[in-house]
Short mmCIF file of N, CA and C in Angstrom, two decimals:
data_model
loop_
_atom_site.label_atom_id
_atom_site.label_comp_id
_atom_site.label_asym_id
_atom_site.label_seq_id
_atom_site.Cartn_x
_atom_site.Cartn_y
_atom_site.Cartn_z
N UNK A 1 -44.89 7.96 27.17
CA UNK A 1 -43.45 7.81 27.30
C UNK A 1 -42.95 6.67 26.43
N UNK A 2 -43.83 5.39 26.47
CA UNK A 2 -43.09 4.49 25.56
C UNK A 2 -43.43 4.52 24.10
N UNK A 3 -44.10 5.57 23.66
CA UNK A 3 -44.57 6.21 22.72
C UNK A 3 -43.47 6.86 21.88
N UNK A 4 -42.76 7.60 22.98
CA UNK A 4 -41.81 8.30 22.53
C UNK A 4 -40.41 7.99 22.41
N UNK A 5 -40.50 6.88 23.14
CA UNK A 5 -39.24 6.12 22.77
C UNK A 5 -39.06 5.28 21.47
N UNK A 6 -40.14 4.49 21.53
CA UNK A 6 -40.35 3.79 20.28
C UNK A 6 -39.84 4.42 18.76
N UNK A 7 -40.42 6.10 18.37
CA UNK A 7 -40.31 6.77 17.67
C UNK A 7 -38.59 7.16 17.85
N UNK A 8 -37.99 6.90 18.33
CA UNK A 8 -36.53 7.64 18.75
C UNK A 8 -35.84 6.21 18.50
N UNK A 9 -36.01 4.77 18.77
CA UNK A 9 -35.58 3.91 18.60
C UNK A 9 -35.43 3.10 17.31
N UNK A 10 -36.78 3.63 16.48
CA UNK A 10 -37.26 2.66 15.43
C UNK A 10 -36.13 3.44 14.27
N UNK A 11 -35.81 4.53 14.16
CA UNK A 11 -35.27 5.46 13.22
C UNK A 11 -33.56 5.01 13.46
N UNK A 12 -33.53 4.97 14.56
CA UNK A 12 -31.71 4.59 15.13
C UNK A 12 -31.72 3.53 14.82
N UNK A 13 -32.36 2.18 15.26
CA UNK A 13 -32.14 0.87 14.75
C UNK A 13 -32.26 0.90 12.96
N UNK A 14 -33.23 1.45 12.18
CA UNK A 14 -32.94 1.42 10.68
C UNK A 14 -31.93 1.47 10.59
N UNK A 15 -31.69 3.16 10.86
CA UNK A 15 -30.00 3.59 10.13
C UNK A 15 -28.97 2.51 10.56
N UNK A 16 -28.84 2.13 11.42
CA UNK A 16 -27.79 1.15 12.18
C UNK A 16 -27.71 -0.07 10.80
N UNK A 17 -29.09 -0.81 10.84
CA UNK A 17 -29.57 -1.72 9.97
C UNK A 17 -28.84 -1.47 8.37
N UNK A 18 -29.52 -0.33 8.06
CA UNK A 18 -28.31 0.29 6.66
C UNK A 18 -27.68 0.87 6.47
N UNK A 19 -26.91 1.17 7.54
CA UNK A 19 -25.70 1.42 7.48
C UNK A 19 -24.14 -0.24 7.46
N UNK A 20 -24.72 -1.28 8.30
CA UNK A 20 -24.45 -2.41 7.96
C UNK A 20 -24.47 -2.91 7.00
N UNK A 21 -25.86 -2.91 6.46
CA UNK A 21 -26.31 -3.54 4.60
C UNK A 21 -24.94 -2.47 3.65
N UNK A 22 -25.30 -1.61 4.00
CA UNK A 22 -23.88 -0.66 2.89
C UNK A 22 -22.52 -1.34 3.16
N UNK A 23 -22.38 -1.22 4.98
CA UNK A 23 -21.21 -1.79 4.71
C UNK A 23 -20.44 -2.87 4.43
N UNK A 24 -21.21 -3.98 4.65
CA UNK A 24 -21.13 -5.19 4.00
C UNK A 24 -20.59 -5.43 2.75
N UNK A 25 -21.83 -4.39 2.29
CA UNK A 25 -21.75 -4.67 0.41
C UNK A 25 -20.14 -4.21 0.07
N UNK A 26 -20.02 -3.07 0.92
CA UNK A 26 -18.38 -1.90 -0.08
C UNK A 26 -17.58 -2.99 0.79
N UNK A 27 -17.75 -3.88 1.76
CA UNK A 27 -16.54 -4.59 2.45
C UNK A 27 -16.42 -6.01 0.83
N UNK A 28 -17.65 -6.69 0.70
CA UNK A 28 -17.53 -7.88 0.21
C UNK A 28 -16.94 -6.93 -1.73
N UNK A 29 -17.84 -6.17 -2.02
CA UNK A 29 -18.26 -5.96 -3.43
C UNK A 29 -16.59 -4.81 -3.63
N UNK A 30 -16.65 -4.02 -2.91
CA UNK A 30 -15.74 -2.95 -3.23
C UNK A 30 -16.25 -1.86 -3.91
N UNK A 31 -15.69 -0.94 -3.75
CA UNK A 31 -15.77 0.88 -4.64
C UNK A 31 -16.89 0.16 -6.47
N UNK A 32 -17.63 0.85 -6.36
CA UNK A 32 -17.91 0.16 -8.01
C UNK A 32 -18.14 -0.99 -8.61
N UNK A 33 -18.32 -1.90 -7.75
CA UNK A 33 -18.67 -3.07 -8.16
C UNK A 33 -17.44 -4.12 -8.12
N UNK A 34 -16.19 -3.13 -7.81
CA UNK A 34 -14.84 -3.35 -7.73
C UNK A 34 -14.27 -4.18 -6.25
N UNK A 35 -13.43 -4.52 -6.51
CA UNK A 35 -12.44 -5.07 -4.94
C UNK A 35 -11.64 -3.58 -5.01
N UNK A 36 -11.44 -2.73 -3.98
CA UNK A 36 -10.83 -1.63 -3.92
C UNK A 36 -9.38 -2.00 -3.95
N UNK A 37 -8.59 -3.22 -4.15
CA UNK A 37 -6.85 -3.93 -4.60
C UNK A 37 -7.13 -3.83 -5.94
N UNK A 38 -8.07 -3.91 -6.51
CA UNK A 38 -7.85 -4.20 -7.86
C UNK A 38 -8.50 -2.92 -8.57
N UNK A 39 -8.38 -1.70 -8.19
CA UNK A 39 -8.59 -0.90 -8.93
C UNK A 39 -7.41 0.05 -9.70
N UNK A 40 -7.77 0.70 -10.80
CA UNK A 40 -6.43 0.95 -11.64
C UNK A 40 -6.06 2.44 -11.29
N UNK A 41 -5.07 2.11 -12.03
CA UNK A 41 -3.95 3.45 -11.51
C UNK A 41 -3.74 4.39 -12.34
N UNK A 42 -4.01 5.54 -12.87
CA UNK A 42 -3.31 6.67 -13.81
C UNK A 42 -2.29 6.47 -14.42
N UNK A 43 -0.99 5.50 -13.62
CA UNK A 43 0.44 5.59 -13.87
C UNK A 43 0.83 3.98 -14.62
N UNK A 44 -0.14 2.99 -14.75
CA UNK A 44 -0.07 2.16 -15.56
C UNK A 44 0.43 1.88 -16.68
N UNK A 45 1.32 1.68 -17.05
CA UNK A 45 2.06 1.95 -18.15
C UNK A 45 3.28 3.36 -18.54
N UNK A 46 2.94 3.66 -17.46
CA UNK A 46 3.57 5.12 -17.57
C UNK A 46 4.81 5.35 -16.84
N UNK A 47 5.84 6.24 -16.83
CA UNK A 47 6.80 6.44 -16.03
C UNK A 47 6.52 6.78 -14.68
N UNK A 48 7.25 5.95 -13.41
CA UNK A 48 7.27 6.26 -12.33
C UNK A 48 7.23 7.98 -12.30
N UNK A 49 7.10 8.57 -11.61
CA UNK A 49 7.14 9.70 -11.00
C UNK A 49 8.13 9.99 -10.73
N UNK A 50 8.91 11.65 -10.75
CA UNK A 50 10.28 12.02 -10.57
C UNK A 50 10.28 12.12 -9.23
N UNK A 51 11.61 11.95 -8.15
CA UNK A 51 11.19 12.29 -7.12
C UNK A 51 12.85 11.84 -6.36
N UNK A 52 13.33 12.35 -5.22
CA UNK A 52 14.28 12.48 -4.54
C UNK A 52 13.77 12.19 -3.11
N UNK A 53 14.31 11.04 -2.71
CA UNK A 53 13.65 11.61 -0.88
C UNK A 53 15.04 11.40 -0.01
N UNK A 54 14.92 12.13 1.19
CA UNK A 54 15.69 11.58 2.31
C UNK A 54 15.42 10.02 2.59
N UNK A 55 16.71 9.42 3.10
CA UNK A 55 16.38 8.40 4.34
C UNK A 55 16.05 8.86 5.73
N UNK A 56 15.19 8.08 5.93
CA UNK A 56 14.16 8.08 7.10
C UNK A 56 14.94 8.44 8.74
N UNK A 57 16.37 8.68 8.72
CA UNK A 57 17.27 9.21 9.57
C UNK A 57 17.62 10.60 9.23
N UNK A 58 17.97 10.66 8.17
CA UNK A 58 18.78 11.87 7.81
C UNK A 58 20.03 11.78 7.34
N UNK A 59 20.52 10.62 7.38
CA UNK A 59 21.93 9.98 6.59
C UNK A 59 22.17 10.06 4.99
N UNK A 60 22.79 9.88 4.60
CA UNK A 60 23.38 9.79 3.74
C UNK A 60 22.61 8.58 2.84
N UNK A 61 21.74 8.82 1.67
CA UNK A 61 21.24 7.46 1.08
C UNK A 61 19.65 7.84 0.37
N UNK A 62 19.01 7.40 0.99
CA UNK A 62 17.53 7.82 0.39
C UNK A 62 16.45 7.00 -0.92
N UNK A 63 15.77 7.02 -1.38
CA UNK A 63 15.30 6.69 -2.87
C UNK A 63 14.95 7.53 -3.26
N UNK A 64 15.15 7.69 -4.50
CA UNK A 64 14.82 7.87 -5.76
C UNK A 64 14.60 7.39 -7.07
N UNK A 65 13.72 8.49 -7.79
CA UNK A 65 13.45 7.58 -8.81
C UNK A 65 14.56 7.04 -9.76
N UNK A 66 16.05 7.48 -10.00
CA UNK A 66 16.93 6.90 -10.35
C UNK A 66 17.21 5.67 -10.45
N UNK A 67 16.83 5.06 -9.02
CA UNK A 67 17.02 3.65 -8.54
C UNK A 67 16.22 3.11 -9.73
N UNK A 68 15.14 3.20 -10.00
CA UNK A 68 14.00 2.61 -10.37
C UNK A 68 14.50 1.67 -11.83
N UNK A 69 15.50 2.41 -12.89
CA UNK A 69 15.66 1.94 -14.06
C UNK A 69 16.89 1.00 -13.83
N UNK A 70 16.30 -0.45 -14.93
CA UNK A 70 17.22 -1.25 -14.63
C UNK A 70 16.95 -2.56 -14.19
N UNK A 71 16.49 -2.66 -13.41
CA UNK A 71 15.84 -3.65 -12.74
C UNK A 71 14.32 -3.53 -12.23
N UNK A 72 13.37 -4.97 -12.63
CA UNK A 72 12.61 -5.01 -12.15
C UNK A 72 12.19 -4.58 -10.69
N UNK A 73 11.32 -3.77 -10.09
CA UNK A 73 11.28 -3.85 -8.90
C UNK A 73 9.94 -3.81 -8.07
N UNK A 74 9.52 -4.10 -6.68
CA UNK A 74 8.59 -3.05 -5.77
C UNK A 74 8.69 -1.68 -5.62
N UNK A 75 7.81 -0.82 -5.68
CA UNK A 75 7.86 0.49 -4.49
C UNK A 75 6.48 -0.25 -3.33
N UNK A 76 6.77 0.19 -2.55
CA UNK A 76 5.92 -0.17 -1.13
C UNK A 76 6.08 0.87 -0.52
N UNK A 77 4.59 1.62 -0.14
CA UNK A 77 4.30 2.83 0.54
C UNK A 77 3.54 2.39 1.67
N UNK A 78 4.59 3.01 2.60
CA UNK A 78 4.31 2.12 4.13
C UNK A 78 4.34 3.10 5.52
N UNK A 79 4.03 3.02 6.31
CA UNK A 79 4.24 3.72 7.64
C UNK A 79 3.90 2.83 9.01
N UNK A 80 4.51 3.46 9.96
CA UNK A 80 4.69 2.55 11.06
C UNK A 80 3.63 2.48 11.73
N UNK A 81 2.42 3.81 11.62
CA UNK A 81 1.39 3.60 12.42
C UNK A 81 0.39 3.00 11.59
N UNK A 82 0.77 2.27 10.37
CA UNK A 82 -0.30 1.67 9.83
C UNK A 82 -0.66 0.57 10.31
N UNK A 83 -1.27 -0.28 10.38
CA UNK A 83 -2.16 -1.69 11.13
C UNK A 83 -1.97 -2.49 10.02
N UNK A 84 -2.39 -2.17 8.91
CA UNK A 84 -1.80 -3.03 8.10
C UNK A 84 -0.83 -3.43 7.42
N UNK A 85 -0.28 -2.13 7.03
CA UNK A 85 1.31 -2.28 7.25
C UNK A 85 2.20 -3.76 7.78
N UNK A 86 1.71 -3.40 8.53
CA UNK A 86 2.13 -4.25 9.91
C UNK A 86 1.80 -6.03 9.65
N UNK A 87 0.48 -5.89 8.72
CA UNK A 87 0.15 -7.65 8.57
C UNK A 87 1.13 -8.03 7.36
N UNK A 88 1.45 -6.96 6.30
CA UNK A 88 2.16 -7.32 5.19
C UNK A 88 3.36 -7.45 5.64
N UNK A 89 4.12 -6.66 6.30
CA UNK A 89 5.40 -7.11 6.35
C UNK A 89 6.29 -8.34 5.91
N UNK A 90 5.90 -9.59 6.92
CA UNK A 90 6.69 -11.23 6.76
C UNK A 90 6.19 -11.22 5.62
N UNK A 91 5.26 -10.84 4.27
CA UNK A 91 5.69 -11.45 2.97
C UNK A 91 6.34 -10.12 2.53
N UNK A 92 6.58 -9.47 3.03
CA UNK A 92 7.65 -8.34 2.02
C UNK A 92 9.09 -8.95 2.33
N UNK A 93 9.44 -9.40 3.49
CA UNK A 93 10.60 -9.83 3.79
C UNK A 93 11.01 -10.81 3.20
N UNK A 94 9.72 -12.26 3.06
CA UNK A 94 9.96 -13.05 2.52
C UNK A 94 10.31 -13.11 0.77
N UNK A 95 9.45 -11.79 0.14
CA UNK A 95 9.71 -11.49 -1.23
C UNK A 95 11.65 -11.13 -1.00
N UNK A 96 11.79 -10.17 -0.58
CA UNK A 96 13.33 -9.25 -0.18
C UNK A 96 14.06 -11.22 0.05
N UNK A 97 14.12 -12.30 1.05
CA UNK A 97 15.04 -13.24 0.96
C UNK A 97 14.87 -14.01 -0.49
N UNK A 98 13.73 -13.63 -0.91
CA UNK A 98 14.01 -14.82 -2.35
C UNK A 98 14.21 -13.85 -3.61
N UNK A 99 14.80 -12.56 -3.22
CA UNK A 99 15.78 -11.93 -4.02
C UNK A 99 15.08 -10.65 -5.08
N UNK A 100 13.68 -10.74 -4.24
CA UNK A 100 13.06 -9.65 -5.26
C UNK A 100 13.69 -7.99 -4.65
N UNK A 101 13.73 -7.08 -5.53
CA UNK A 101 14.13 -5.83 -5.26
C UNK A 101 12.59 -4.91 -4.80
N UNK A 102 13.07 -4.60 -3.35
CA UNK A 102 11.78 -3.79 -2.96
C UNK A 102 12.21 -2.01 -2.53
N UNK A 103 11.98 -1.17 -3.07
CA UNK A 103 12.04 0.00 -2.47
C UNK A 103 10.79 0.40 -1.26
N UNK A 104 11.16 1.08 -0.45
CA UNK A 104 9.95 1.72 0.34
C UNK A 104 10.08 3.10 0.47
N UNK A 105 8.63 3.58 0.63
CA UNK A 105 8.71 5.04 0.45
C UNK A 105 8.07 4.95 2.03
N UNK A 106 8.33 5.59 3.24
CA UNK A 106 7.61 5.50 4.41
C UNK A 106 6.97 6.94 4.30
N UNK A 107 5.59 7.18 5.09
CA UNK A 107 5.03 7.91 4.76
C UNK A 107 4.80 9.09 6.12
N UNK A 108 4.95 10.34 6.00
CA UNK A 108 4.37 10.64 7.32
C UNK A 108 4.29 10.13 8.49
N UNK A 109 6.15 9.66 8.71
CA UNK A 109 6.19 9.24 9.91
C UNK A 109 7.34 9.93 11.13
N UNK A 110 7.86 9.59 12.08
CA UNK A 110 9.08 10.13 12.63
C UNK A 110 9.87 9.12 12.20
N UNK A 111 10.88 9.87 12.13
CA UNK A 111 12.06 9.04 12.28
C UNK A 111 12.55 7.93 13.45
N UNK A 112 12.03 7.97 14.44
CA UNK A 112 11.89 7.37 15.43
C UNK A 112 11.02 6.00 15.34
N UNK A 113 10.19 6.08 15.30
CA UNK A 113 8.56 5.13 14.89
C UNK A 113 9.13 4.37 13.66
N UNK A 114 9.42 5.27 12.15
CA UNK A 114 9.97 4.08 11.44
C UNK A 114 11.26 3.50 11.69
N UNK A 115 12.16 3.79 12.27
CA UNK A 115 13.03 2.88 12.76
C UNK A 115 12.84 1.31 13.42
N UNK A 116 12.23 2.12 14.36
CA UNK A 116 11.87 1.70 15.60
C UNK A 116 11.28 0.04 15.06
N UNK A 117 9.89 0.42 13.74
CA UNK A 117 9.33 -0.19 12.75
C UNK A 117 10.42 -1.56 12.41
N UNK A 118 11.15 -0.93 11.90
CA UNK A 118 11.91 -1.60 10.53
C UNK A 118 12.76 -2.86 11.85
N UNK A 119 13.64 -2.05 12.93
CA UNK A 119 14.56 -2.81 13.76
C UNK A 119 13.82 -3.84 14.18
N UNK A 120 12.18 -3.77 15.01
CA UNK A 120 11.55 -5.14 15.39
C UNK A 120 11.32 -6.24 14.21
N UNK A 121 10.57 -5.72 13.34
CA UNK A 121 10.63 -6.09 11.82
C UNK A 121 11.11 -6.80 10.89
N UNK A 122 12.41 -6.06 11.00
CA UNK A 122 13.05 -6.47 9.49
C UNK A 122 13.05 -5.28 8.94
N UNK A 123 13.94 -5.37 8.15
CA UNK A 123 14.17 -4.21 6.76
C UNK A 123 14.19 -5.27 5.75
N UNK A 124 13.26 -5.26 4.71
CA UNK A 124 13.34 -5.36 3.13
C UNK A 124 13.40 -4.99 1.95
N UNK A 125 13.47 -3.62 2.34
CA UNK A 125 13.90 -2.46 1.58
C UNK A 125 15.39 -2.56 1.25
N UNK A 126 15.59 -2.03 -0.34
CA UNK A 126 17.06 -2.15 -0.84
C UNK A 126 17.49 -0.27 -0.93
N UNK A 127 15.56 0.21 -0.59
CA UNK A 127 16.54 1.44 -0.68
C UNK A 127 15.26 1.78 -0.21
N UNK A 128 15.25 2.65 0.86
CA UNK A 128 14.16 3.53 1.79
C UNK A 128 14.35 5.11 2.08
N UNK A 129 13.39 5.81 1.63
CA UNK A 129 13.22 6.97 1.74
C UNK A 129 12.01 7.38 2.36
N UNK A 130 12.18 8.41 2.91
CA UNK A 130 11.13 9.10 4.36
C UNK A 130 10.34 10.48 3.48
N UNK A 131 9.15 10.11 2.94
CA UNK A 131 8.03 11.42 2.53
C UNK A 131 7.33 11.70 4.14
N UNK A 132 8.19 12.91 4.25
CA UNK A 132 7.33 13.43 5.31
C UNK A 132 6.05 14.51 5.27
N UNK A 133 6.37 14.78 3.96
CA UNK A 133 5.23 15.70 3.76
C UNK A 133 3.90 15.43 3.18
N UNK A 134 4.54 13.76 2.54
CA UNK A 134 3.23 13.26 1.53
C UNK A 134 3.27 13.34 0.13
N UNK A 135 4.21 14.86 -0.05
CA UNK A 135 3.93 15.04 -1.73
C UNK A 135 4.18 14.07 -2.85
N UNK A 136 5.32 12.91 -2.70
CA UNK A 136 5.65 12.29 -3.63
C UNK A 136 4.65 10.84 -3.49
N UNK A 137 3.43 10.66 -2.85
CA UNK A 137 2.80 9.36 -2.74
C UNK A 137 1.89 9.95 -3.11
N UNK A 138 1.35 11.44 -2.92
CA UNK A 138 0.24 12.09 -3.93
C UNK A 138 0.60 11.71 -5.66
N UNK A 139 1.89 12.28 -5.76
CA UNK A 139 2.22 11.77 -7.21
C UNK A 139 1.71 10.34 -7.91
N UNK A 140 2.33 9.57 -6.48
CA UNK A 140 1.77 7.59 -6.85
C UNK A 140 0.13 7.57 -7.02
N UNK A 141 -0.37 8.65 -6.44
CA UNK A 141 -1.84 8.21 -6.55
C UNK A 141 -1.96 7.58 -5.32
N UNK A 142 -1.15 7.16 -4.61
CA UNK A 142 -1.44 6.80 -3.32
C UNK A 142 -2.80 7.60 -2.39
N UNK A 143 -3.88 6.54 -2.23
CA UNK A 143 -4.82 6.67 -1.25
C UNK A 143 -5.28 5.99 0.08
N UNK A 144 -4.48 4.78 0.12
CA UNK A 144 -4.66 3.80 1.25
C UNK A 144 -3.43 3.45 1.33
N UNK A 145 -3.35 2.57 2.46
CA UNK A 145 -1.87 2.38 2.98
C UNK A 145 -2.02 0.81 4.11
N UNK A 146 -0.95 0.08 3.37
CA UNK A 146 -0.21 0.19 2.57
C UNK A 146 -0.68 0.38 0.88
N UNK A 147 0.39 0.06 -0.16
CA UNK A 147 0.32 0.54 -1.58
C UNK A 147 1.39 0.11 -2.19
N UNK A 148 1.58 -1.09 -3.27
CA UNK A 148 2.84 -1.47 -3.95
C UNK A 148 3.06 -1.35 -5.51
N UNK A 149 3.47 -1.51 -5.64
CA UNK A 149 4.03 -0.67 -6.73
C UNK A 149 4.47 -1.95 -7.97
N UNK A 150 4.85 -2.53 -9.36
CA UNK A 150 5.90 -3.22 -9.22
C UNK A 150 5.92 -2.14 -10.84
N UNK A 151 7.32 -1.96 -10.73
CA UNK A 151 8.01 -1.33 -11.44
C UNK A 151 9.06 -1.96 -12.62
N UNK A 152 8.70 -2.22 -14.11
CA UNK A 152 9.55 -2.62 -15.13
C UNK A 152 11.03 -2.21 -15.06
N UNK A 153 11.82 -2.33 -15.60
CA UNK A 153 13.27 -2.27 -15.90
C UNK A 153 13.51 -1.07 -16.78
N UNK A 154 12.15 -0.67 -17.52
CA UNK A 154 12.02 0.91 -18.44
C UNK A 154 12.07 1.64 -17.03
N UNK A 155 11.68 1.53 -15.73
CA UNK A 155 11.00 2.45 -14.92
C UNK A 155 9.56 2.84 -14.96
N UNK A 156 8.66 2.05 -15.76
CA UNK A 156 7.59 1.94 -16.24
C UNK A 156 6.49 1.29 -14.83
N UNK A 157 5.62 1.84 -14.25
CA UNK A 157 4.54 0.99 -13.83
C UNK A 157 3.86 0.37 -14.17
N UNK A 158 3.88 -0.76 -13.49
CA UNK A 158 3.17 -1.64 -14.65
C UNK A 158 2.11 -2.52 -13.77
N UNK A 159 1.85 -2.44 -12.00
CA UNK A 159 0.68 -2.96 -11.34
C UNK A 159 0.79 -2.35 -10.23
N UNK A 160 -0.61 -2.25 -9.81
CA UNK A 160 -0.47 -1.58 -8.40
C UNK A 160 -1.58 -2.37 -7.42
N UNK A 161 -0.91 -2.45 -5.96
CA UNK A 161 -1.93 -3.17 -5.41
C UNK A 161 -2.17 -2.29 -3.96
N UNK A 162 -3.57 -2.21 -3.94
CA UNK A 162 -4.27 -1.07 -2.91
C UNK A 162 -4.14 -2.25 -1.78
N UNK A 163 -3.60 -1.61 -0.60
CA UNK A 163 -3.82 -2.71 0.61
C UNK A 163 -2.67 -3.46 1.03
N UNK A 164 -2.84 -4.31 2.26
CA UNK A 164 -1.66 -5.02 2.51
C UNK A 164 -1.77 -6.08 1.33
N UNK A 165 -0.42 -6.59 1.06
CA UNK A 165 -0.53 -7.96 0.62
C UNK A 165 -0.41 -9.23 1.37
N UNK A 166 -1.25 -10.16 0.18
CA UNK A 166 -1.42 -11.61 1.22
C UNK A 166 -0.98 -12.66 0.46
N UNK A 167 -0.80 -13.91 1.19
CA UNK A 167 0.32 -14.92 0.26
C UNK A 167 -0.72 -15.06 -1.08
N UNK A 168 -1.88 -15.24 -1.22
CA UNK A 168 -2.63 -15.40 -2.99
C UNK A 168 -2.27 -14.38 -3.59
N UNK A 169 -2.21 -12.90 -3.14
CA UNK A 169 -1.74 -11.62 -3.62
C UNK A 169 -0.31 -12.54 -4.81
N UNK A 170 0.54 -12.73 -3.59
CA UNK A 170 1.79 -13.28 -3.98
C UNK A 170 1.79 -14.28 -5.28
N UNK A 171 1.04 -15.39 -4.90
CA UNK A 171 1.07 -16.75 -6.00
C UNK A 171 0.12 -16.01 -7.26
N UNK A 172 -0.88 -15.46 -6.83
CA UNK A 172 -1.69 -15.13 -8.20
C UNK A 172 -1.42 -14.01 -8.93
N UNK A 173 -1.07 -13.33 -8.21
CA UNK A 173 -0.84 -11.34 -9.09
C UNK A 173 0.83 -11.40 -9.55
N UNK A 174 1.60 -11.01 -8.26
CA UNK A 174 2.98 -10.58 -8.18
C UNK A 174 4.11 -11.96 -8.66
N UNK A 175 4.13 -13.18 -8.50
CA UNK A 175 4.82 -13.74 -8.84
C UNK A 175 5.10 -14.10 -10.70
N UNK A 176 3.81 -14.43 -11.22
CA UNK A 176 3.75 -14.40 -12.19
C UNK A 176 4.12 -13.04 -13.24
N UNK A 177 3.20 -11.85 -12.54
CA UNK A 177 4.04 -10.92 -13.23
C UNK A 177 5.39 -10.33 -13.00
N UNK A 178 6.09 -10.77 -11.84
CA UNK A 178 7.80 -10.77 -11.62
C UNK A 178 8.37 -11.49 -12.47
N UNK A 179 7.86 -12.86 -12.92
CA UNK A 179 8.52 -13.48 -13.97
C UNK A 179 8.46 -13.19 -15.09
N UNK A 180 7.35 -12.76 -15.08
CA UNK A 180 7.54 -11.80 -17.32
C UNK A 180 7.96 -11.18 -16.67
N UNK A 181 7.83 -10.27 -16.21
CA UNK A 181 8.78 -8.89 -16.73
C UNK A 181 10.45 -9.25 -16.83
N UNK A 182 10.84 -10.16 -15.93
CA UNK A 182 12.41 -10.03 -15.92
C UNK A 182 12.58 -11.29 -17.14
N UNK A 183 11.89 -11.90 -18.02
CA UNK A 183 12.41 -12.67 -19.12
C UNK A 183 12.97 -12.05 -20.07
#
C-alpha cells in the first residue's frame, strides 16, 4: 500500500515542482525571453484601425476612429470585470486631470457593470465606446486586458502597452513619449 502511494505521489509532486519552475520563469522572464508589456504590435507605426462604436448606454456619442486625428492621444481597452483594470484606473484618471486625452474602448461588458464601473471610479475617458462583440479590439491586436494604446496626431500608433499600467509605466515609457510626440 505505501508502495503504491509513493508511485502516485512522486509523479504529482514533480509535475507540481515544474509546473512552478515554468511558471516562475514566463512570470519573471515573459513570452520569449520577453516581459509580455513590452511586446510589439502589428499596428506600430501604422494607422489606427477603422471603426465606429456605440456608447456604453446607447446614447447619443460613442468613439471612433475619427476622434483619433489631431491630437495626441490614449486608446485604453478596458472592462469592468477585469481585476486589473481595476488597479490601473487612479493613474488613468490621474493622466485624464493633468490633461492627457484618453479614449476607452470597454470590452464585452453590460451596460450596467460598465457604468456602474466608471460612476464608483471615475470617468477618464474623453470619449468611450462599448465593443460588445469584441470585433474592433481583435483589430487592436488586443490579447490581454487591460491594453493602451498612445496614438500620434497622424492617427498613427505609435506604443502599445500589454497590462495594467503602473506609475514607472508612467515616468519611463508614456510620459516621455507624450512629450515628443506633441512638440
Amino acid at each position: 500500500m505505501g508502495q503504491l502511494r509513493l508511485t502516485f505521489i512522486l509523479p504529482v509532486a514533480g509535475f507540481l515542482f515544474l509546473a512552478a519552475v515554468f511558471g516562475l520563469y514566463l512570470y519573471q522572464v515573459g513570452v520569449g525571453g520577453k516581459v509580455v508589456s513590452d511586446l510589439p504590435s502589428a499596428l506600430i507605426d501604422k494607422p489606427a484601425p477603422s471603426f465606429d462604436l456605440p456608447t456604453i448606454d446607447g446614447k447619443p456619442g460613442g468613439f471612433s476612429s475619427k476622434q483619433l486625428a489631431g491630437k495626441v492621444s490614449l486608446v485604453n481597452v478596458w472592462a469592468s470585470w477585469c481585476a486589473p483594470c481595476r488597479v490601473e484606473h487612479p493613474l488613468l484618471m490621474r493622466l485624464a486631470r493633468e490633461g492627457v486625452t484618453i479614449h476607452g474602448i470597454n470590452y464585452k461588458d453590460t451596460p450596467e457593470a460598465a457604468g456602474k464601473f466608471l460612476d464608483t471610479l471615475g470617468n477618464p475617458f474623453t470619449a468611450l465606446g462599448a465593443d460588445r462583440n469584441g470585433r474592433v479590439v481583435i483589430d487592436w491586436g488586443v490579447y490581454g486586458y487591460p491594453e493602451t494604446f498612445v496614438v500620434d496626431k497622424a492617427g498613427r500608433v505609435r506604443y502599445r502597452h500589454i497590462g495594467p499600467l503602473m506609475a514607472d509605466d508612467l515616468t519611463d515609457k508614456l510620459y516621455p513619449l507624450l512629450k515628443d510626440l506633441n512638440k
